[in-house]
PDB file of C-alpha atoms in Angstrom:
ATOM      1  CA  MET F   1      21.179  23.821 -69.841  1.00 43.00           C
ATOM      2  CA  SER F   2      22.155  21.533 -72.467  1.00 68.00           C
ATOM      3  CA  ASP F   3      24.457  22.765 -74.809  1.00 90.00           C
ATOM      4  CA  PHE F   4      23.546  20.629 -77.583  1.00 97.00           C
ATOM      5  CA  ASN F   5      20.354  21.167 -79.890  1.00 96.00           C
ATOM      6  CA  GLN F   6      16.559  20.321 -78.731  1.00 96.00           C
ATOM      7  CA  PRO F   7      13.241  19.230 -80.898  1.00 96.00           C
ATOM      8  CA  LEU F   8      11.532  22.400 -79.938  1.00 95.00           C
ATOM      9  CA  GLY F   9       8.359  20.859 -77.268  1.00 94.00           C
ATOM     10  CA  GLY F  10       4.710  20.915 -77.923  1.00 93.00           C
ATOM     11  CA  ASN F  11       4.457  23.494 -75.503  1.00 93.00           C
ATOM     12  CA  SER F  12       6.785  25.382 -76.230  1.00 94.00           C
ATOM     13  CA  MET F  13       5.027  25.881 -79.730  1.00 94.00           C
ATOM     14  CA  PRO F  14       1.250  23.506 -80.769  1.00 94.00           C
ATOM     15  CA  ARG F  15       3.303  20.804 -82.025  1.00 93.00           C
ATOM     16  CA  PHE F  16       1.443  21.673 -86.007  1.00 93.00           C
ATOM     17  CA  GLY F  17       3.286  25.164 -86.084  1.00 94.00           C
ATOM     18  CA  GLY F  18       7.070  26.048 -86.292  1.00 92.00           C
ATOM     19  CA  PRO F  19       9.778  24.604 -87.781  1.00 93.00           C
ATOM     20  CA  ALA F  20       9.581  21.904 -90.413  1.00 94.00           C
ATOM     21  CA  THR F  21      12.296  19.735 -90.336  1.00 98.00           C
ATOM     22  CA  MET F  22      12.544  16.469 -89.142  1.00 98.00           C
ATOM     23  CA  MET F  23      11.631  16.596 -85.092  1.00 98.00           C
ATOM     24  CA  ARG F  24      11.730  20.847 -85.511  1.00 97.00           C
ATOM     25  CA  LEU F  25      15.490  20.404 -85.620  1.00 98.00           C
ATOM     26  CA  PRO F  26      17.482  23.865 -85.921  1.00 97.00           C
ATOM     27  CA  ALA F  27      17.994  23.787 -89.016  1.00 98.00           C
ATOM     28  CA  GLN F  28      21.895  23.609 -90.667  1.00 97.00           C
ATOM     29  CA  GLU F  29      22.909  24.269 -94.765  1.00 96.00           C
ATOM     30  CA  SER F  30      25.438  21.749 -93.184  1.00 97.00           C
ATOM     31  CA  ALA F  31      26.969  18.756 -91.611  1.00 98.00           C
ATOM     32  CA  ALA F  32      29.850  21.338 -89.381  1.00 98.00           C
ATOM     33  CA  GLY F  33      29.490  20.912 -86.398  1.00 97.00           C
ATOM     34  CA  LEU F  34      27.573  17.832 -86.223  1.00 98.00           C
ATOM     35  CA  ASP F  35      27.721  14.612 -84.857  1.00 98.00           C
ATOM     36  CA  ALA F  36      24.804  13.791 -86.792  1.00 98.00           C
ATOM     37  CA  ALA F  37      22.185  14.705 -89.218  1.00 98.00           C
ATOM     38  CA  PHE F  38      19.168  14.297 -90.983  1.00 98.00           C
ATOM     39  CA  ILE F  39      19.534  14.369 -94.277  1.00 98.00           C
ATOM     40  CA  GLY F  40      17.060  14.107 -96.954  1.00 98.00           C
ATOM     41  CA  ILE F  41      17.084  12.884-100.539  1.00 98.00           C
ATOM     42  CA  PRO F  42      13.400  13.628-102.013  1.00 98.00           C
ATOM     43  CA  MET F  43      13.813  11.701-104.919  1.00 98.00           C
ATOM     44  CA  ASP F  44      11.116   9.031-106.913  1.00 97.00           C
ATOM     45  CA  ILE F  45      13.247   8.954-110.692  1.00 96.00           C
ATOM     46  CA  GLY F  46      14.445   5.542-110.374  1.00 96.00           C
ATOM     47  CA  THR F  47      11.268   3.671-109.323  1.00 96.00           C
ATOM     48  CA  SER F  48      10.071   1.267-110.873  1.00 95.00           C
ATOM     49  CA  ASN F  49       5.569   0.916-109.610  1.00 94.00           C
ATOM     50  CA  ARG F  50       4.031   3.398-107.617  1.00 94.00           C
ATOM     51  CA  PRO F  51       5.058   6.761-107.910  1.00 96.00           C
ATOM     52  CA  GLY F  52       5.394   9.339-105.229  1.00 97.00           C
ATOM     53  CA  THR F  53       8.408   8.929-102.649  1.00 98.00           C
ATOM     54  CA  ARG F  54      10.652  13.045-104.010  1.00 98.00           C
ATOM     55  CA  LEU F  55       7.793  13.744-101.099  1.00 97.00           C
ATOM     56  CA  GLY F  56       8.136  11.716 -98.689  1.00 98.00           C
ATOM     57  CA  PRO F  57      11.342  13.262 -96.597  1.00 98.00           C
ATOM     58  CA  ARG F  58       8.496  15.697 -96.306  1.00 98.00           C
ATOM     59  CA  GLN F  59       6.012  14.553 -95.352  1.00 98.00           C
ATOM     60  CA  ILE F  60       8.076  12.180 -93.065  1.00 98.00           C
ATOM     61  CA  ARG F  61       9.187  16.084 -91.950  1.00 98.00           C
ATOM     62  CA  ASP F  62       5.639  16.894 -90.531  1.00 97.00           C
ATOM     63  CA  GLU F  63       4.896  13.868 -89.330  1.00 97.00           C
ATOM     64  CA  SER F  64       7.648  13.491 -87.385  1.00 98.00           C
ATOM     65  CA  ARG F  65       6.476  16.657 -84.905  1.00 96.00           C
ATOM     66  CA  MET F  66       4.889  14.478 -82.614  1.00 95.00           C
ATOM     67  CA  LEU F  67       8.401  12.406 -80.981  1.00 97.00           C
ATOM     68  CA  ARG F  68       9.685  13.942 -77.990  1.00 97.00           C
ATOM     69  CA  PRO F  69      13.027  13.898 -77.267  1.00 97.00           C
ATOM     70  CA  TYR F  70      13.156  10.435 -74.507  1.00 97.00           C
ATOM     71  CA  ASN F  71      12.759   6.883 -75.293  1.00 98.00           C
ATOM     72  CA  MET F  72      10.729   5.853 -72.882  1.00 97.00           C
ATOM     73  CA  ALA F  73      12.059   2.043 -74.118  1.00 97.00           C
ATOM     74  CA  THR F  74      15.502   2.136 -73.393  1.00 98.00           C
ATOM     75  CA  ARG F  75      16.305   5.287 -71.426  1.00 97.00           C
ATOM     76  CA  ALA F  76      18.335   6.689 -74.683  1.00 98.00           C
ATOM     77  CA  ALA F  77      18.886  10.049 -74.640  1.00 97.00           C
ATOM     78  CA  PRO F  78      19.801  11.329 -77.988  1.00 98.00           C
ATOM     79  CA  PHE F  79      19.933  15.189 -77.238  1.00 98.00           C
ATOM     80  CA  GLU F  80      21.507  15.046 -74.154  1.00 96.00           C
ATOM     81  CA  SER F  81      24.478  13.402 -76.292  1.00 95.00           C
ATOM     82  CA  LEU F  82      24.478  13.599 -79.459  1.00 98.00           C
ATOM     83  CA  GLN F  83      24.596  17.634 -81.505  1.00 98.00           C
ATOM     84  CA  VAL F  84      21.918  16.842 -84.036  1.00 98.00           C
ATOM     85  CA  ALA F  85      20.390  18.714 -87.205  1.00 98.00           C
ATOM     86  CA  ASP F  86      18.050  18.783 -90.216  1.00 98.00           C
ATOM     87  CA  ILE F  87      20.820  20.106 -93.049  1.00 98.00           C
ATOM     88  CA  GLY F  88      17.922  20.167 -96.120  1.00 98.00           C
ATOM     89  CA  ASP F  89      17.535  17.818 -99.287  1.00 98.00           C
ATOM     90  CA  VAL F  90      20.599  16.723-101.887  1.00 98.00           C
ATOM     91  CA  PRO F  91      19.628  19.086-104.325  1.00 98.00           C
ATOM     92  CA  ILE F  92      19.665  16.108-106.587  1.00 98.00           C
ATOM     93  CA  ASN F  93      18.717  16.035-110.926  1.00 97.00           C
ATOM     94  CA  THR F  94      14.931  15.515-110.940  1.00 96.00           C
ATOM     95  CA  PHE F  95      15.485  15.282-115.251  1.00 97.00           C
ATOM     96  CA  HIS F  96      18.820  12.851-114.353  1.00 97.00           C
ATOM     97  CA  LEU F  97      18.805   9.724-112.778  1.00 97.00           C
ATOM     98  CA  PRO F  98      23.270   8.383-113.088  1.00 97.00           C
ATOM     99  CA  LYS F  99      24.166  12.409-112.055  1.00 98.00           C
ATOM    100  CA  SER F 100      21.615  12.550-108.951  1.00 98.00           C
ATOM    101  CA  VAL F 101      23.568  10.065-108.463  1.00 98.00           C
ATOM    102  CA  ASP F 102      26.490  11.246-108.760  1.00 98.00           C
ATOM    103  CA  ILE F 103      25.585  14.004-106.973  1.00 98.00           C
ATOM    104  CA  ILE F 104      23.532  12.078-103.396  1.00 98.00           C
ATOM    105  CA  THR F 105      27.935  10.901-103.693  1.00 98.00           C
ATOM    106  CA  ALA F 106      28.982  14.377-103.050  1.00 98.00           C
ATOM    107  CA  PHE F 107      26.466  15.543-100.616  1.00 98.00           C
ATOM    108  CA  TYR F 108      27.644  13.170 -97.940  1.00 98.00           C
ATOM    109  CA  ASP F 109      31.697  12.926 -99.626  1.00 98.00           C
ATOM    110  CA  ASP F 110      31.099  16.454 -98.063  1.00 98.00           C
ATOM    111  CA  VAL F 111      28.794  15.800 -95.503  1.00 98.00           C
ATOM    112  CA  LEU F 112      31.655  12.473 -93.937  1.00 98.00           C
ATOM    113  CA  LYS F 113      35.107  14.567 -93.855  1.00 98.00           C
ATOM    114  CA  HIS F 114      33.034  16.637 -90.896  1.00 98.00           C
ATOM    115  CA  ASN F 115      32.438  12.509 -89.095  1.00 96.00           C
ATOM    116  CA  CYS F 116      28.880  13.842 -89.004  1.00 98.00           C
ATOM    117  CA  ILE F 117      26.998   9.838 -89.826  1.00 98.00           C
ATOM    118  CA  PRO F 118      24.192  10.817 -91.650  1.00 98.00           C
ATOM    119  CA  LEU F 119      20.130   9.573 -91.064  1.00 98.00           C
ATOM    120  CA  THR F 120      18.416   9.549 -93.924  1.00 98.00           C
ATOM    121  CA  LEU F 121      15.059  10.127 -94.940  1.00 98.00           C
ATOM    122  CA  GLY F 122      14.211   8.620 -98.770  1.00 96.00           C
ATOM    123  CA  GLY F 123      13.744   9.665-101.219  1.00 95.00           C
ATOM    124  CA  GLU F 124      13.657   5.728-102.868  1.00 98.00           C
ATOM    125  CA  HIS F 125      16.328   2.653-102.992  1.00 98.00           C
ATOM    126  CA  THR F 126      19.108   4.107-105.159  1.00 98.00           C
ATOM    127  CA  LEU F 127      19.574   6.432-102.622  1.00 98.00           C
ATOM    128  CA  THR F 128      21.541   4.104-101.316  1.00 98.00           C
ATOM    129  CA  LEU F 129      24.209   2.739-103.425  1.00 98.00           C
ATOM    130  CA  PRO F 130      25.657   6.483-104.304  1.00 98.00           C
ATOM    131  CA  ILE F 131      25.699   6.795 -99.839  1.00 98.00           C
ATOM    132  CA  LEU F 132      27.126   3.110 -99.926  1.00 98.00           C
ATOM    133  CA  ARG F 133      30.325   4.559-102.364  1.00 98.00           C
ATOM    134  CA  ALA F 134      30.634   7.298-100.321  1.00 98.00           C
ATOM    135  CA  ILE F 135      31.262   5.773 -96.742  1.00 98.00           C
ATOM    136  CA  ALA F 136      33.457   3.144 -98.286  1.00 98.00           C
ATOM    137  CA  LYS F 137      35.682   6.007 -98.698  1.00 98.00           C
ATOM    138  CA  LYS F 138      35.792   6.746 -95.467  1.00 97.00           C
ATOM    139  CA  HIS F 139      35.490   3.104 -93.393  1.00 98.00           C
ATOM    140  CA  GLY F 140      36.138   0.845 -95.962  1.00 98.00           C
ATOM    141  CA  PRO F 141      33.146  -2.175 -96.984  1.00 98.00           C
ATOM    142  CA  VAL F 142      30.223  -1.924 -94.580  1.00 98.00           C
ATOM    143  CA  GLY F 143      28.120  -4.437 -93.160  1.00 98.00           C
ATOM    144  CA  LEU F 144      24.565  -4.167 -93.189  1.00 98.00           C
ATOM    145  CA  ILE F 145      21.151  -4.809 -92.282  1.00 98.00           C
ATOM    146  CA  HIS F 146      19.137  -4.595 -95.402  1.00 98.00           C
ATOM    147  CA  ILE F 147      14.869  -4.174 -94.402  1.00 98.00           C
ATOM    148  CA  ASP F 148      13.116  -4.921 -96.672  1.00 98.00           C
ATOM    149  CA  ALA F 149      10.223  -7.002 -98.430  1.00 98.00           C
ATOM    150  CA  HIS F 150      12.413  -7.612-102.083  1.00 97.00           C
ATOM    151  CA  ALA F 151      16.869  -8.264-102.462  1.00 97.00           C
ATOM    152  CA  ASP F 152      16.657  -6.091-104.771  1.00 96.00           C
ATOM    153  CA  VAL F 153      20.161  -7.367-106.885  1.00 96.00           C
ATOM    154  CA  ASN F 154      18.672  -6.757-109.740  1.00 94.00           C
ATOM    155  CA  GLU F 155      21.292  -7.621-111.979  1.00 95.00           C
ATOM    156  CA  HIS F 156      19.965  -4.244-114.420  1.00 95.00           C
ATOM    157  CA  MET F 157      15.874  -2.924-114.346  1.00 95.00           C
ATOM    158  CA  PHE F 158      14.709  -1.801-118.660  1.00 95.00           C
ATOM    159  CA  GLY F 159      18.963  -2.617-118.900  1.00 94.00           C
ATOM    160  CA  GLU F 160      19.417   0.370-116.889  1.00 95.00           C
ATOM    161  CA  PRO F 161      21.952  -0.582-114.213  1.00 96.00           C
ATOM    162  CA  ILE F 162      21.370   1.709-111.481  1.00 96.00           C
ATOM    163  CA  ALA F 163      18.037   1.939-109.876  1.00 96.00           C
ATOM    164  CA  HIS F 164      15.410   1.586-106.847  1.00 97.00           C
ATOM    165  CA  GLY F 165      16.094  -2.521-107.817  1.00 96.00           C
ATOM    166  CA  THR F 166      19.353  -2.727-107.792  1.00 96.00           C
ATOM    167  CA  PRO F 167      21.737  -1.161-105.684  1.00 98.00           C
ATOM    168  CA  PHE F 168      23.276  -3.811-103.239  1.00 98.00           C
ATOM    169  CA  ARG F 169      23.945  -5.415-106.091  1.00 98.00           C
ATOM    170  CA  ARG F 170      26.024  -2.289-108.098  1.00 98.00           C
ATOM    171  CA  ALA F 171      27.181  -2.225-103.968  1.00 98.00           C
ATOM    172  CA  GLN F 172      28.690  -5.862-103.694  1.00 98.00           C
ATOM    173  CA  GLU F 173      29.974  -5.490-107.414  1.00 98.00           C
ATOM    174  CA  GLU F 174      31.656  -2.357-105.878  1.00 98.00           C
ATOM    175  CA  GLY F 175      33.467  -4.234-103.222  1.00 98.00           C
ATOM    176  CA  LEU F 176      31.516  -2.258-101.157  1.00 98.00           C
ATOM    177  CA  LEU F 177      30.015  -4.685 -98.782  1.00 98.00           C
ATOM    178  CA  ALA F 178      31.525  -6.527 -95.933  1.00 98.00           C
ATOM    179  CA  HIS F 179      32.424 -10.532 -97.209  1.00 97.00           C
ATOM    180  CA  GLY F 180      29.944 -12.270 -94.270  1.00 97.00           C
ATOM    181  CA  LYS F 181      27.842  -9.214 -92.362  1.00 98.00           C
ATOM    182  CA  VAL F 182      25.681  -8.950 -95.001  1.00 98.00           C
ATOM    183  CA  VAL F 183      21.964  -9.471 -93.459  1.00 98.00           C
ATOM    184  CA  GLN F 184      19.326  -9.335 -95.136  1.00 98.00           C
ATOM    185  CA  ILE F 185      15.928  -9.863 -93.084  1.00 98.00           C
ATOM    186  CA  GLY F 186      11.413  -9.528 -94.559  1.00 98.00           C
ATOM    187  CA  LEU F 187      12.141 -10.171 -98.277  1.00 98.00           C
ATOM    188  CA  ARG F 188       9.192 -12.002 -99.478  1.00 98.00           C
ATOM    189  CA  GLY F 189       6.111 -11.919-101.917  1.00 94.00           C
ATOM    190  CA  THR F 190       6.330 -13.799-105.357  1.00 95.00           C
ATOM    191  CA  GLY F 191       9.116 -13.524-108.310  1.00 92.00           C
ATOM    192  CA  TYR F 192      11.077 -14.298-112.154  1.00 91.00           C
ATOM    193  CA  ALA F 193      12.486 -17.431-110.646  1.00 90.00           C
ATOM    194  CA  ALA F 194      12.633 -19.875-107.278  1.00 88.00           C
ATOM    195  CA  GLU F 195      15.764 -19.464-107.239  1.00 90.00           C
ATOM    196  CA  ASP F 196      15.733 -14.930-106.848  1.00 90.00           C
ATOM    197  CA  PHE F 197      17.064 -14.419-103.827  1.00 94.00           C
ATOM    198  CA  ASP F 198      19.834 -17.060-104.423  1.00 95.00           C
ATOM    199  CA  TRP F 199      22.494 -15.101-105.668  1.00 96.00           C
ATOM    200  CA  CYS F 200      22.209 -13.108-101.891  1.00 97.00           C
ATOM    201  CA  ARG F 201      23.308 -16.730-100.704  1.00 97.00           C
ATOM    202  CA  ASN F 202      25.779 -16.916-103.370  1.00 97.00           C
ATOM    203  CA  GLN F 203      27.427 -14.007-101.658  1.00 97.00           C
ATOM    204  CA  GLY F 204      27.395 -14.844 -98.209  1.00 97.00           C
ATOM    205  CA  PHE F 205      25.187 -13.051 -97.044  1.00 98.00           C
ATOM    206  CA  ARG F 206      22.690 -13.774 -94.684  1.00 98.00           C
ATOM    207  CA  VAL F 207      18.983 -13.646 -95.874  1.00 98.00           C
ATOM    208  CA  VAL F 208      15.807 -13.974 -93.549  1.00 98.00           C
ATOM    209  CA  PRO F 209      12.273 -13.893 -95.689  1.00 98.00           C
ATOM    210  CA  ALA F 210       9.797 -12.792 -94.422  1.00 98.00           C
ATOM    211  CA  GLU F 211       8.172 -15.990 -93.043  1.00 98.00           C
ATOM    212  CA  GLU F 212      10.583 -16.984 -90.833  1.00 98.00           C
ATOM    213  CA  CYS F 213       9.661 -13.674 -88.827  1.00 98.00           C
ATOM    214  CA  TRP F 214       6.023 -14.658 -88.343  1.00 98.00           C
ATOM    215  CA  TYR F 215       4.687 -14.580 -84.735  1.00 97.00           C
ATOM    216  CA  ARG F 216       7.955 -14.185 -83.523  1.00 98.00           C
ATOM    217  CA  SER F 217      10.102 -11.068 -81.456  1.00 98.00           C
ATOM    218  CA  LEU F 218      14.455 -10.562 -83.607  1.00 98.00           C
ATOM    219  CA  ALA F 219      14.849 -10.050 -80.517  1.00 98.00           C
ATOM    220  CA  PRO F 220      16.825 -12.926 -80.889  1.00 98.00           C
ATOM    221  CA  LEU F 221      18.171 -13.157 -84.810  1.00 98.00           C
ATOM    222  CA  MET F 222      19.362  -9.138 -83.690  1.00 98.00           C
ATOM    223  CA  GLU F 223      22.108 -11.209 -80.649  1.00 98.00           C
ATOM    224  CA  GLU F 224      23.272 -12.990 -84.059  1.00 98.00           C
ATOM    225  CA  VAL F 225      23.506 -10.091 -86.358  1.00 98.00           C
ATOM    226  CA  ARG F 226      25.011  -8.136 -83.913  1.00 98.00           C
ATOM    227  CA  GLU F 227      27.573 -11.941 -82.611  1.00 98.00           C
ATOM    228  CA  GLN F 228      27.688 -11.872 -86.643  1.00 98.00           C
ATOM    229  CA  MET F 229      28.972  -7.616 -87.132  1.00 98.00           C
ATOM    230  CA  GLY F 230      31.577  -7.906 -84.894  1.00 97.00           C
ATOM    231  CA  ASP F 231      33.022  -4.104 -85.061  1.00 97.00           C
ATOM    232  CA  VAL F 232      32.865  -3.375 -87.935  1.00 98.00           C
ATOM    233  CA  PRO F 233      31.591  -0.359 -89.703  1.00 98.00           C
ATOM    234  CA  VAL F 234      27.801  -1.107 -89.994  1.00 98.00           C
ATOM    235  CA  TYR F 235      24.887   0.733 -92.427  1.00 98.00           C
ATOM    236  CA  ILE F 236      21.436   0.639 -91.862  1.00 98.00           C
ATOM    237  CA  SER F 237      19.020   0.366 -94.778  1.00 98.00           C
ATOM    238  CA  PHE F 238      15.140   0.127 -93.675  1.00 98.00           C
ATOM    239  CA  ASP F 239      12.559   0.259 -96.335  1.00 98.00           C
ATOM    240  CA  ILE F 240       9.244   0.809 -95.592  1.00 98.00           C
ATOM    241  CA  ASP F 241       7.955  -2.039 -97.517  1.00 98.00           C
ATOM    242  CA  GLY F 242       9.873  -4.432 -95.172  1.00 98.00           C
ATOM    243  CA  LEU F 243       7.160  -3.614 -93.041  1.00 98.00           C
ATOM    244  CA  ASP F 244       3.111  -5.089 -94.135  1.00 98.00           C
ATOM    245  CA  PRO F 245       1.253  -2.891 -95.463  1.00 97.00           C
ATOM    246  CA  SER F 246      -1.684  -2.770 -92.927  1.00 97.00           C
ATOM    247  CA  VAL F 247       0.636  -0.496 -91.179  1.00 97.00           C
ATOM    248  CA  ALA F 248       3.110   0.894 -94.107  1.00 98.00           C
ATOM    249  CA  PRO F 249       0.034   1.180 -97.748  1.00 98.00           C
ATOM    250  CA  GLY F 250       2.806   4.492 -98.815  1.00 98.00           C
ATOM    251  CA  THR F 251       5.122   2.611-100.798  1.00 98.00           C
ATOM    252  CA  GLY F 252       5.206   1.945-104.537  1.00 97.00           C
ATOM    253  CA  THR F 253       6.117  -1.927-103.897  1.00 96.00           C
ATOM    254  CA  VAL F 254       4.280  -3.290-101.457  1.00 97.00           C
ATOM    255  CA  GLU F 255       3.913  -6.982-100.984  1.00 98.00           C
ATOM    256  CA  MET F 256       2.127  -8.288 -98.336  1.00 98.00           C
ATOM    257  CA  GLY F 257       2.720 -10.722 -95.567  1.00 98.00           C
ATOM    258  CA  GLY F 258       5.389  -8.628 -94.267  1.00 98.00           C
ATOM    259  CA  LEU F 259       6.963  -6.632 -91.055  1.00 98.00           C
ATOM    260  CA  THR F 260       4.984  -6.180 -87.637  1.00 98.00           C
ATOM    261  CA  SER F 261       5.792  -2.308 -86.344  1.00 98.00           C
ATOM    262  CA  ALA F 262       6.170  -3.522 -83.123  1.00 98.00           C
ATOM    263  CA  GLN F 263       9.354  -6.036 -85.180  1.00 98.00           C
ATOM    264  CA  GLY F 264      10.516  -2.917 -86.549  1.00 98.00           C
ATOM    265  CA  LEU F 265      11.709  -1.242 -83.524  1.00 98.00           C
ATOM    266  CA  GLU F 266      13.506  -4.391 -82.302  1.00 98.00           C
ATOM    267  CA  ILE F 267      15.192  -4.483 -85.493  1.00 98.00           C
ATOM    268  CA  VAL F 268      16.894  -1.192 -84.607  1.00 98.00           C
ATOM    269  CA  ARG F 269      16.726  -1.571 -80.995  1.00 98.00           C
ATOM    270  CA  GLY F 270      18.249  -4.862 -81.906  1.00 98.00           C
ATOM    271  CA  ALA F 271      21.429  -2.698 -83.636  1.00 98.00           C
ATOM    272  CA  ALA F 272      22.273  -0.880 -80.752  1.00 98.00           C
ATOM    273  CA  GLY F 273      26.187  -0.664 -79.444  1.00 98.00           C
ATOM    274  CA  LEU F 274      26.960  -1.655 -83.089  1.00 98.00           C
ATOM    275  CA  ASN F 275      30.183   0.615 -85.080  1.00 98.00           C
ATOM    276  CA  ILE F 276      26.772   2.465 -86.683  1.00 98.00           C
ATOM    277  CA  VAL F 277      28.252   4.587 -89.206  1.00 98.00           C
ATOM    278  CA  GLY F 278      24.909   5.611 -91.335  1.00 98.00           C
ATOM    279  CA  CYS F 279      20.844   4.386 -91.797  1.00 98.00           C
ATOM    280  CA  ASP F 280      18.376   4.989 -94.409  1.00 98.00           C
ATOM    281  CA  LEU F 281      14.834   5.023 -93.945  1.00 98.00           C
ATOM    282  CA  VAL F 282      13.345   5.181 -97.652  1.00 98.00           C
ATOM    283  CA  GLU F 283      10.502   4.371-100.447  1.00 98.00           C
ATOM    284  CA  VAL F 284       8.009   6.736 -98.318  1.00 98.00           C
ATOM    285  CA  SER F 285       5.321   7.693-100.708  1.00 98.00           C
ATOM    286  CA  PRO F 286       2.819  11.120 -99.564  1.00 98.00           C
ATOM    287  CA  PRO F 287       0.396   9.590-102.099  1.00 97.00           C
ATOM    288  CA  TYR F 288      -0.432   6.435-101.282  1.00 97.00           C
ATOM    289  CA  ASP F 289      -0.511   7.730 -97.581  1.00 95.00           C
ATOM    290  CA  PRO F 290      -3.526   9.885 -96.897  1.00 91.00           C
ATOM    291  CA  SER F 291      -3.326   9.082 -93.293  1.00 95.00           C
ATOM    292  CA  GLY F 292       0.042   9.801 -92.647  1.00 96.00           C
ATOM    293  CA  ASN F 293       0.777   6.283 -90.576  1.00 97.00           C
ATOM    294  CA  THR F 294       3.476   5.005 -93.174  1.00 98.00           C
ATOM    295  CA  ALA F 295       5.397   8.061 -92.482  1.00 98.00           C
ATOM    296  CA  LEU F 296       4.748   8.039 -89.336  1.00 98.00           C
ATOM    297  CA  MET F 297       6.577   4.785 -89.879  1.00 98.00           C
ATOM    298  CA  GLY F 298       9.352   5.981 -90.841  1.00 98.00           C
ATOM    299  CA  ALA F 299       9.590   8.693 -89.019  1.00 98.00           C
ATOM    300  CA  THR F 300       9.362   6.838 -86.138  1.00 98.00           C
ATOM    301  CA  LEU F 301      12.698   4.068 -87.241  1.00 98.00           C
ATOM    302  CA  LEU F 302      14.547   7.212 -88.288  1.00 98.00           C
ATOM    303  CA  TYR F 303      14.802   8.689 -84.113  1.00 98.00           C
ATOM    304  CA  GLU F 304      14.708   4.753 -82.573  1.00 98.00           C
ATOM    305  CA  MET F 305      18.696   4.998 -85.893  1.00 98.00           C
ATOM    306  CA  LEU F 306      19.296   8.187 -83.878  1.00 98.00           C
ATOM    307  CA  CYS F 307      19.013   6.608 -80.680  1.00 98.00           C
ATOM    308  CA  VAL F 308      21.120   3.379 -81.041  1.00 98.00           C
ATOM    309  CA  LEU F 309      24.362   5.504 -82.672  1.00 98.00           C
ATOM    310  CA  PRO F 310      27.230   4.556 -81.203  1.00 98.00           C
ATOM    311  CA  GLY F 311      28.299   7.761 -77.635  1.00 96.00           C
ATOM    312  CA  VAL F 312      23.865   7.876 -77.619  1.00 97.00           C
ATOM    313  CA  LYS F 313      24.133   8.165 -73.501  1.00 95.00           C
ATOM    314  CA  HIS F 314      21.457   6.360 -71.815  1.00 95.00           C
ATOM    315  CA  SER F 315      18.751   9.086 -68.837  1.00 88.00           C
ATOM    316  CA  ASP F 316      19.059   6.636 -65.129  1.00 80.00           C
TER     317      ASP F 316
END
């Protein structure tokens, strides 16, 4: 019998029953003894259009109930390799975004003390900045694989330096990102100026607009990304609006012409072998997701992130 935590199986308890944790895994209060932990950040106070991402972690957990322990495509067996649990939600201050940012960093400081890799259920994209602040204390500047319809490098929003459209501008300014090790995939839509994405390119980011991804496998792109990242610590931040709204409508700032669900899988699976030190899946807004489909996309992508973490074994 394995000493590793296992998801509760569908033949032991109906899928619609059992604990309301990610993949119906055991819950625990801290990251002690864990190799990886699922963590929710129920926050939407940094959003600029539709609200509702405060409800994202709960809905992602609910839709994760159909996920099974083995990855049939990649043969990854994460629950034979890593000790994983759901350690609940960060107790943000829902009335004060700057305080919430500090609360998140402190929470992740503690997680990282246990040498545990955090897998975050968002919540909106502001949360990536405080997580990167904690990650950089432990690992130094990191490579970044950022999947999104938007670059999230606004100088400010309504005069505020921190919101869901600014995290990667602040992260770059604060030295949290490794030089020449940032890739942004899926950017698209309308902007305020033709040069909107050029700030990213001027920082040395590789920008892969959605149009360059249409009708293509992204496996060759990820070969290039793996070579670019080398052995540096890497963080994956996946905004669900990177996917096309036909497969992920439940989000706050939808843009047509996005990635397919298969391309989303190719990106995450293509990160296998990298020194991944953390991941997040953000911007799921259940009020705009009546079928639960967007949350299911998010839950599946988080599972796929777990499957590419260092140390995951593969079945024969």
